[in-house]
Amino acid sequence: MTMLSFRVDDEEAIEVQRWADRLGTTRSGVIRESLRRHLAWLASVEDADRWEKQPLAADELAIGQIADWGVAEDWSDWADAAR
């Protein structure tokens, strides 16, 4: 693990401590989880931008046509047909 160090306003430090107490964790735990979630959100925004810039090609969209077939038939009543 790498240590990150930064300064925050006093009000934010108090709020982080409140959440840590409420969640039964440490301030570092709250900040770590918040950073992890924010980085995941940033990655999803970047991913969405990529999808807009390079949409799926026709051959990639072809698999979607399978969904139009509807629900597969239920063959469970044939389970004992070979007996």
N, CA, C and O atoms as CSV, one atom per row, in Angstrom:
chain,resi,resn,atom,element,x,y,z
A,1,MET,N,N,0.839,-1.180,0.000
A,1,MET,CA,C,0.000,0.000,0.000
A,1,MET,C,C,0.882,1.241,0.000
A,1,MET,O,O,1.971,1.245,0.575
A,2,THR,N,N,0.409,2.273,-0.639
A,2,THR,CA,C,1.109,3.552,-0.681
A,2,THR,C,C,0.367,4.552,0.177
A,2,THR,O,O,-0.864,4.588,0.181
A,3,MET,N,N,1.101,5.351,0.893
A,3,MET,CA,C,0.475,6.360,1.742
A,3,MET,C,C,0.289,7.648,0.961
A,3,MET,O,O,1.224,8.140,0.330
A,4,LEU,N,N,-0.911,8.190,1.004
A,4,LEU,CA,C,-1.211,9.499,0.439
A,4,LEU,C,C,-1.488,10.441,1.596
A,4,LEU,O,O,-2.100,10.051,2.591
A,5,SER,N,N,-1.044,11.663,1.465
A,5,SER,CA,C,-1.255,12.639,2.525
A,5,SER,C,C,-1.719,13.937,1.886
A,5,SER,O,O,-1.142,14.390,0.897
A,6,PHE,N,N,-2.763,14.535,2.452
A,6,PHE,CA,C,-3.269,15.799,1.926
A,6,PHE,C,C,-4.013,16.539,3.018
A,6,PHE,O,O,-4.357,15.973,4.056
A,7,ARG,N,N,-4.250,17.788,2.770
A,7,ARG,CA,C,-4.936,18.629,3.752
A,7,ARG,C,C,-6.389,18.841,3.343
A,7,ARG,O,O,-6.712,18.911,2.157
A,8,VAL,N,N,-7.262,18.940,4.351
A,8,VAL,CA,C,-8.679,19.235,4.117
A,8,VAL,C,C,-9.107,20.334,5.085
A,8,VAL,O,O,-8.435,20.607,6.080
A,9,ASP,N,N,-10.238,20.955,4.770
A,9,ASP,CA,C,-10.794,21.955,5.683
A,9,ASP,C,C,-11.179,21.292,6.991
A,9,ASP,O,O,-11.483,20.100,7.028
A,10,ASP,N,N,-11.165,22.074,8.069
A,10,ASP,CA,C,-11.521,21.536,9.383
A,10,ASP,C,C,-12.921,20.931,9.388
A,10,ASP,O,O,-13.148,19.893,10.010
A,11,GLU,N,N,-13.860,21.576,8.698
A,11,GLU,CA,C,-15.231,21.073,8.656
A,11,GLU,C,C,-15.302,19.701,7.984
A,11,GLU,O,O,-16.049,18.824,8.416
A,12,GLU,N,N,-14.519,19.531,6.929
A,12,GLU,CA,C,-14.509,18.234,6.241
A,12,GLU,C,C,-13.879,17.160,7.111
A,12,GLU,O,O,-14.337,16.017,7.108
A,13,ALA,N,N,-12.839,17.506,7.853
A,13,ALA,CA,C,-12.199,16.548,8.754
A,13,ALA,C,C,-13.173,16.099,9.840
A,13,ALA,O,O,-13.209,14.923,10.203
A,14,ILE,N,N,-13.954,17.033,10.351
A,14,ILE,CA,C,-14.957,16.707,11.373
A,14,ILE,C,C,-16.023,15.788,10.781
A,14,ILE,O,O,-16.448,14.829,11.425
A,15,GLU,N,N,-16.449,16.079,9.569
A,15,GLU,CA,C,-17.473,15.257,8.911
A,15,GLU,C,C,-16.950,13.847,8.643
A,15,GLU,O,O,-17.677,12.872,8.831
A,16,VAL,N,N,-15.701,13.732,8.207
A,16,VAL,CA,C,-15.115,12.407,7.974
A,16,VAL,C,C,-15.071,11.632,9.282
A,16,VAL,O,O,-15.369,10.438,9.300
A,17,GLN,N,N,-14.706,12.290,10.373
A,17,GLN,CA,C,-14.652,11.619,11.664
A,17,GLN,C,C,-16.044,11.165,12.103
A,17,GLN,O,O,-16.201,10.077,12.658
A,18,ARG,N,N,-17.047,12.000,11.853
A,18,ARG,CA,C,-18.431,11.618,12.185
A,18,ARG,C,C,-18.838,10.344,11.444
A,18,ARG,O,O,-19.405,9.423,12.033
A,19,TRP,N,N,-18.540,10.306,10.152
A,19,TRP,CA,C,-18.885,9.125,9.366
A,19,TRP,C,C,-18.101,7.907,9.823
A,19,TRP,O,O,-18.645,6.805,9.892
A,20,ALA,N,N,-16.839,8.099,10.131
A,20,ALA,CA,C,-16.024,6.977,10.611
A,20,ALA,C,C,-16.621,6.409,11.892
A,20,ALA,O,O,-16.740,5.192,12.039
A,21,ASP,N,N,-16.993,7.281,12.811
A,21,ASP,CA,C,-17.607,6.831,14.066
A,21,ASP,C,C,-18.924,6.104,13.790
A,21,ASP,O,O,-19.198,5.052,14.368
A,22,ARG,N,N,-19.721,6.673,12.911
A,22,ARG,CA,C,-21.028,6.100,12.590
A,22,ARG,C,C,-20.900,4.726,11.929
A,22,ARG,O,O,-21.703,3.827,12.181
A,23,LEU,N,N,-19.876,4.578,11.077
A,23,LEU,CA,C,-19.689,3.326,10.346
A,23,LEU,C,C,-18.798,2.331,11.079
A,23,LEU,O,O,-18.615,1.201,10.624
A,24,GLY,N,N,-18.253,2.746,12.197
A,24,GLY,CA,C,-17.394,1.856,12.965
A,24,GLY,C,C,-16.067,1.570,12.285
A,24,GLY,O,O,-15.561,0.449,12.346
A,25,THR,N,N,-15.511,2.567,11.647
A,25,THR,CA,C,-14.231,2.421,10.959
A,25,THR,C,C,-13.347,3.614,11.291
A,25,THR,O,O,-13.651,4.391,12.196
A,26,THR,N,N,-12.274,3.751,10.569
A,26,THR,CA,C,-11.365,4.872,10.792
A,26,THR,C,C,-11.575,5.937,9.734
A,26,THR,O,O,-12.251,5.710,8.730
A,27,ARG,N,N,-10.987,7.107,9.970
A,27,ARG,CA,C,-11.046,8.161,8.943
A,27,ARG,C,C,-10.382,7.666,7.665
A,27,ARG,O,O,-10.875,7.913,6.565
A,28,SER,N,N,-9.260,6.966,7.819
A,28,SER,CA,C,-8.568,6.440,6.646
A,28,SER,C,C,-9.457,5.471,5.876
A,28,SER,O,O,-9.452,5.456,4.645
A,29,GLY,N,N,-10.218,4.665,6.605
A,29,GLY,CA,C,-11.129,3.729,5.951
A,29,GLY,C,C,-12.197,4.438,5.148
A,29,GLY,O,O,-12.512,4.030,4.030
A,30,VAL,N,N,-12.759,5.503,5.714
A,30,VAL,CA,C,-13.786,6.281,4.998
A,30,VAL,C,C,-13.181,6.914,3.757
A,30,VAL,O,O,-13.775,6.874,2.680
A,31,ILE,N,N,-12.004,7.496,3.905
A,31,ILE,CA,C,-11.365,8.168,2.772
A,31,ILE,C,C,-10.959,7.156,1.709
A,31,ILE,O,O,-11.136,7.407,0.517
A,32,ARG,N,N,-10.416,6.011,2.129
A,32,ARG,CA,C,-10.027,4.962,1.174
A,32,ARG,C,C,-11.220,4.494,0.348
A,32,ARG,O,O,-11.139,4.392,-0.876
A,33,GLU,N,N,-12.336,4.209,1.036
A,33,GLU,CA,C,-13.532,3.738,0.330
A,33,GLU,C,C,-14.097,4.824,-0.580
A,33,GLU,O,O,-14.539,4.536,-1.692
A,34,SER,N,N,-14.083,6.061,-0.113
A,34,SER,CA,C,-14.569,7.176,-0.934
A,34,SER,C,C,-13.715,7.349,-2.181
A,34,SER,O,O,-14.239,7.576,-3.272
A,35,LEU,N,N,-12.404,7.243,-2.020
A,35,LEU,CA,C,-11.504,7.363,-3.161
A,35,LEU,C,C,-11.723,6.216,-4.139
A,35,LEU,O,O,-11.766,6.432,-5.350
A,36,ARG,N,N,-11.863,4.993,-3.621
A,36,ARG,CA,C,-12.100,3.835,-4.480
A,36,ARG,C,C,-13.371,4.015,-5.303
A,36,ARG,O,O,-13.381,3.750,-6.505
A,37,ARG,N,N,-14.443,4.468,-4.651
A,37,ARG,CA,C,-15.714,4.675,-5.358
A,37,ARG,C,C,-15.608,5.802,-6.385
A,37,ARG,O,O,-16.152,5.698,-7.484
A,38,HIS,N,N,-14.915,6.868,-6.027
A,38,HIS,CA,C,-14.794,7.994,-6.948
A,38,HIS,C,C,-13.965,7.598,-8.170
A,38,HIS,O,O,-14.301,7.975,-9.292
A,39,LEU,N,N,-12.892,6.846,-7.964
A,39,LEU,CA,C,-12.086,6.382,-9.089
A,39,LEU,C,C,-12.894,5.447,-9.995
A,39,LEU,O,O,-12.753,5.497,-11.217
A,40,ALA,N,N,-13.728,4.606,-9.410
A,40,ALA,CA,C,-14.597,3.732,-10.207
A,40,ALA,C,C,-15.585,4.561,-11.025
A,40,ALA,O,O,-15.859,4.251,-12.185
A,41,TRP,N,N,-16.117,5.616,-10.410
A,41,TRP,CA,C,-17.049,6.491,-11.125
A,41,TRP,C,C,-16.339,7.190,-12.283
A,41,TRP,O,O,-16.877,7.261,-13.388
A,42,LEU,N,N,-15.134,7.707,-12.036
A,42,LEU,CA,C,-14.376,8.365,-13.104
A,42,LEU,C,C,-14.105,7.403,-14.252
A,42,LEU,O,O,-14.199,7.787,-15.418
A,43,ALA,N,N,-13.770,6.161,-13.932
A,43,ALA,CA,C,-13.524,5.159,-14.968
A,43,ALA,C,C,-14.791,4.900,-15.778
A,43,ALA,O,O,-14.718,4.713,-16.993
A,44,SER,N,N,-15.957,4.885,-15.118
A,44,SER,CA,C,-17.208,4.646,-15.846
A,44,SER,C,C,-17.537,5.812,-16.769
A,44,SER,O,O,-18.070,5.607,-17.860
A,45,VAL,N,N,-17.227,7.023,-16.345
A,45,VAL,CA,C,-17.452,8.195,-17.200
A,45,VAL,C,C,-16.542,8.110,-18.419
A,45,VAL,O,O,-16.970,8.377,-19.542
A,46,GLU,N,N,-15.292,7.740,-18.193
A,46,GLU,CA,C,-14.345,7.595,-19.289
A,46,GLU,C,C,-14.808,6.495,-20.246
A,46,GLU,O,O,-14.699,6.641,-21.463
A,47,ASP,N,N,-15.320,5.408,-19.699
A,47,ASP,CA,C,-15.806,4.306,-20.520
A,47,ASP,C,C,-16.994,4.751,-21.372
A,47,ASP,O,O,-17.083,4.406,-22.550
A,48,ALA,N,N,-17.903,5.516,-20.773
A,48,ALA,CA,C,-19.066,6.006,-21.522
A,48,ALA,C,C,-18.631,6.926,-22.655
A,48,ALA,O,O,-19.198,6.886,-23.747
A,49,ASP,N,N,-17.625,7.751,-22.395
A,49,ASP,CA,C,-17.110,8.626,-23.454
A,49,ASP,C,C,-16.542,7.801,-24.604
A,49,ASP,O,O,-16.725,8.144,-25.771
A,50,ARG,N,N,-15.853,6.714,-24.270
A,50,ARG,CA,C,-15.293,5.845,-25.302
A,50,ARG,C,C,-16.402,5.222,-26.155
A,50,ARG,O,O,-16.278,5.128,-27.377
A,51,TRP,N,N,-17.491,4.797,-25.494
A,51,TRP,CA,C,-18.609,4.192,-26.224
A,51,TRP,C,C,-19.244,5.200,-27.185
A,51,TRP,O,O,-19.642,4.845,-28.294
A,52,GLU,N,N,-19.334,6.456,-26.749
A,52,GLU,CA,C,-19.918,7.481,-27.616
A,52,GLU,C,C,-19.019,7.773,-28.813
A,52,GLU,O,O,-19.507,7.989,-29.922
A,53,LYS,N,N,-17.712,7.779,-28.590
A,53,LYS,CA,C,-16.772,8.086,-29.673
A,53,LYS,C,C,-16.611,6.917,-30.643
A,53,LYS,O,O,-16.343,7.122,-31.827
A,54,GLN,N,N,-16.773,5.701,-30.142
A,54,GLN,CA,C,-16.613,4.521,-30.993
A,54,GLN,C,C,-17.743,3.534,-30.700
A,54,GLN,O,O,-17.556,2.569,-29.958
A,55,PRO,N,N,-18.919,3.781,-31.288
A,55,PRO,CA,C,-20.062,2.879,-31.042
A,55,PRO,C,C,-19.792,1.488,-31.625
A,55,PRO,O,O,-18.865,1.293,-32.411
A,56,LEU,N,N,-20.609,0.549,-31.225
A,56,LEU,CA,C,-20.465,-0.824,-31.705
A,56,LEU,C,C,-20.684,-0.902,-33.206
A,56,LEU,O,O,-21.519,-0.192,-33.766
A,57,ALA,N,N,-19.926,-1.768,-33.841
A,57,ALA,CA,C,-20.079,-2.003,-35.280
A,57,ALA,C,C,-21.268,-2.934,-35.500
A,57,ALA,O,O,-21.790,-3.526,-34.555
A,58,ALA,N,N,-21.686,-3.055,-36.747
A,58,ALA,CA,C,-22.857,-3.878,-37.084
A,58,ALA,C,C,-22.666,-5.326,-36.645
A,58,ALA,O,O,-23.599,-5.945,-36.134
A,59,ASP,N,N,-21.459,-5.874,-36.839
A,59,ASP,CA,C,-21.245,-7.267,-36.448
A,59,ASP,C,C,-21.279,-7.436,-34.933
A,59,ASP,O,O,-21.636,-8.506,-34.439
A,60,GLU,N,N,-20.915,-6.400,-34.197
A,60,GLU,CA,C,-20.988,-6.467,-32.734
A,60,GLU,C,C,-22.434,-6.350,-32.248
A,60,GLU,O,O,-22.788,-6.896,-31.203
A,61,LEU,N,N,-23.255,-5.647,-33.000
A,61,LEU,CA,C,-24.666,-5.487,-32.643
A,61,LEU,C,C,-25.495,-6.719,-32.998
A,61,LEU,O,O,-26.614,-6.873,-32.508
A,62,ALA,N,N,-24.956,-7.599,-33.844
A,62,ALA,CA,C,-25.710,-8.767,-34.313
A,62,ALA,C,C,-26.160,-9.648,-33.157
A,62,ALA,O,O,-27.238,-10.239,-33.221
A,63,ILE,N,N,-25.374,-9.744,-32.123
A,63,ILE,CA,C,-25.752,-10.590,-30.985
A,63,ILE,C,C,-27.048,-10.091,-30.338
A,63,ILE,O,O,-27.786,-10.875,-29.742
A,64,GLY,N,N,-27.317,-8.815,-30.454
A,64,GLY,CA,C,-28.549,-8.262,-29.891
A,64,GLY,C,C,-29.795,-8.804,-30.557
A,64,GLY,O,O,-30.869,-8.820,-29.954
A,65,GLN,N,N,-29.661,-9.247,-31.795
A,65,GLN,CA,C,-30.806,-9.804,-32.506
A,65,GLN,C,C,-31.271,-11.105,-31.866
A,65,GLN,O,O,-32.444,-11.464,-31.971
A,66,ILE,N,N,-30.370,-11.806,-31.211
A,66,ILE,CA,C,-30.742,-13.047,-30.546
A,66,ILE,C,C,-31.768,-12.772,-29.450
A,66,ILE,O,O,-32.652,-13.592,-29.202
A,67,ALA,N,N,-31.653,-11.641,-28.808
A,67,ALA,CA,C,-32.601,-11.287,-27.745
A,67,ALA,C,C,-34.017,-11.174,-28.287
A,67,ALA,O,O,-34.986,-11.353,-27.549
A,68,ASP,N,N,-34.136,-10.878,-29.572
A,68,ASP,CA,C,-35.454,-10.760,-30.191
A,68,ASP,C,C,-36.139,-12.116,-30.371
A,68,ASP,O,O,-37.335,-12.168,-30.659
A,69,TRP,N,N,-35.406,-13.198,-30.207
A,69,TRP,CA,C,-35.991,-14.523,-30.359
A,69,TRP,C,C,-36.960,-14.843,-29.234
A,69,TRP,O,O,-37.817,-15.715,-29.375
A,70,GLY,N,N,-36.829,-14.157,-28.147
A,70,GLY,CA,C,-37.718,-14.409,-27.015
A,70,GLY,C,C,-37.170,-15.476,-26.089
A,70,GLY,O,O,-36.017,-15.892,-26.206
A,71,VAL,N,N,-37.996,-15.903,-25.190
A,71,VAL,CA,C,-37.602,-16.883,-24.189
A,71,VAL,C,C,-37.412,-18.239,-24.840
A,71,VAL,O,O,-38.191,-18.634,-25.707
A,72,ALA,N,N,-36.371,-18.954,-24.422
A,72,ALA,CA,C,-36.127,-20.303,-24.949
A,72,ALA,C,C,-37.255,-21.229,-24.508
A,72,ALA,O,O,-37.885,-21.021,-23.471
A,73,GLU,N,N,-37.489,-22.241,-25.311
A,73,GLU,CA,C,-38.540,-23.206,-24.979
A,73,GLU,C,C,-38.170,-23.978,-23.722
A,73,GLU,O,O,-36.994,-24.193,-23.428
A,74,ASP,N,N,-39.181,-24.383,-22.998
A,74,ASP,CA,C,-38.977,-25.176,-21.788
A,74,ASP,C,C,-39.093,-26.647,-22.157
A,74,ASP,O,O,-40.179,-27.136,-22.469
A,75,TRP,N,N,-37.961,-27.350,-22.118
A,75,TRP,CA,C,-37.906,-28.767,-22.469
A,75,TRP,C,C,-37.835,-29.642,-21.223
A,75,TRP,O,O,-37.563,-30.838,-21.327
A,76,SER,N,N,-38.075,-29.066,-20.047
A,76,SER,CA,C,-37.929,-29.856,-18.817
A,76,SER,C,C,-38.905,-31.028,-18.755
A,76,SER,O,O,-38.620,-32.027,-18.094
A,77,ASP,N,N,-40.041,-30.926,-19.426
A,77,ASP,CA,C,-40.996,-32.046,-19.407
A,77,ASP,C,C,-40.512,-33.223,-20.261
A,77,ASP,O,O,-41.113,-34.297,-20.215
A,78,TRP,N,N,-39.464,-33.047,-21.020
A,78,TRP,CA,C,-38.879,-34.114,-21.824
A,78,TRP,C,C,-37.746,-34.835,-21.090
A,78,TRP,O,O,-37.130,-35.737,-21.656
A,79,ALA,N,N,-37.465,-34.462,-19.864
A,79,ALA,CA,C,-36.332,-35.010,-19.117
A,79,ALA,C,C,-36.380,-36.527,-19.019
A,79,ALA,O,O,-35.333,-37.175,-19.020
A,80,ASP,N,N,-37.573,-37.105,-18.936
A,80,ASP,CA,C,-37.681,-38.558,-18.798
A,80,ASP,C,C,-38.116,-39.239,-20.112
A,80,ASP,O,O,-38.504,-40.406,-20.087
A,81,ALA,N,N,-38.060,-38.555,-21.226
A,81,ALA,CA,C,-38.525,-39.098,-22.508
A,81,ALA,C,C,-37.713,-40.307,-22.969
A,81,ALA,O,O,-38.253,-41.189,-23.638
A,82,ALA,N,N,-36.441,-40.363,-22.626
A,82,ALA,CA,C,-35.594,-41.460,-23.068
A,82,ALA,C,C,-35.750,-42.709,-22.201
A,82,ALA,O,O,-35.174,-43.749,-22.519
A,83,ARG,N,N,-36.492,-42.629,-21.151
A,83,ARG,CA,C,-36.644,-43.782,-20.227
A,83,ARG,C,C,-37.713,-44.716,-20.641
A,83,ARG,O,O,-37.952,-45.719,-19.968
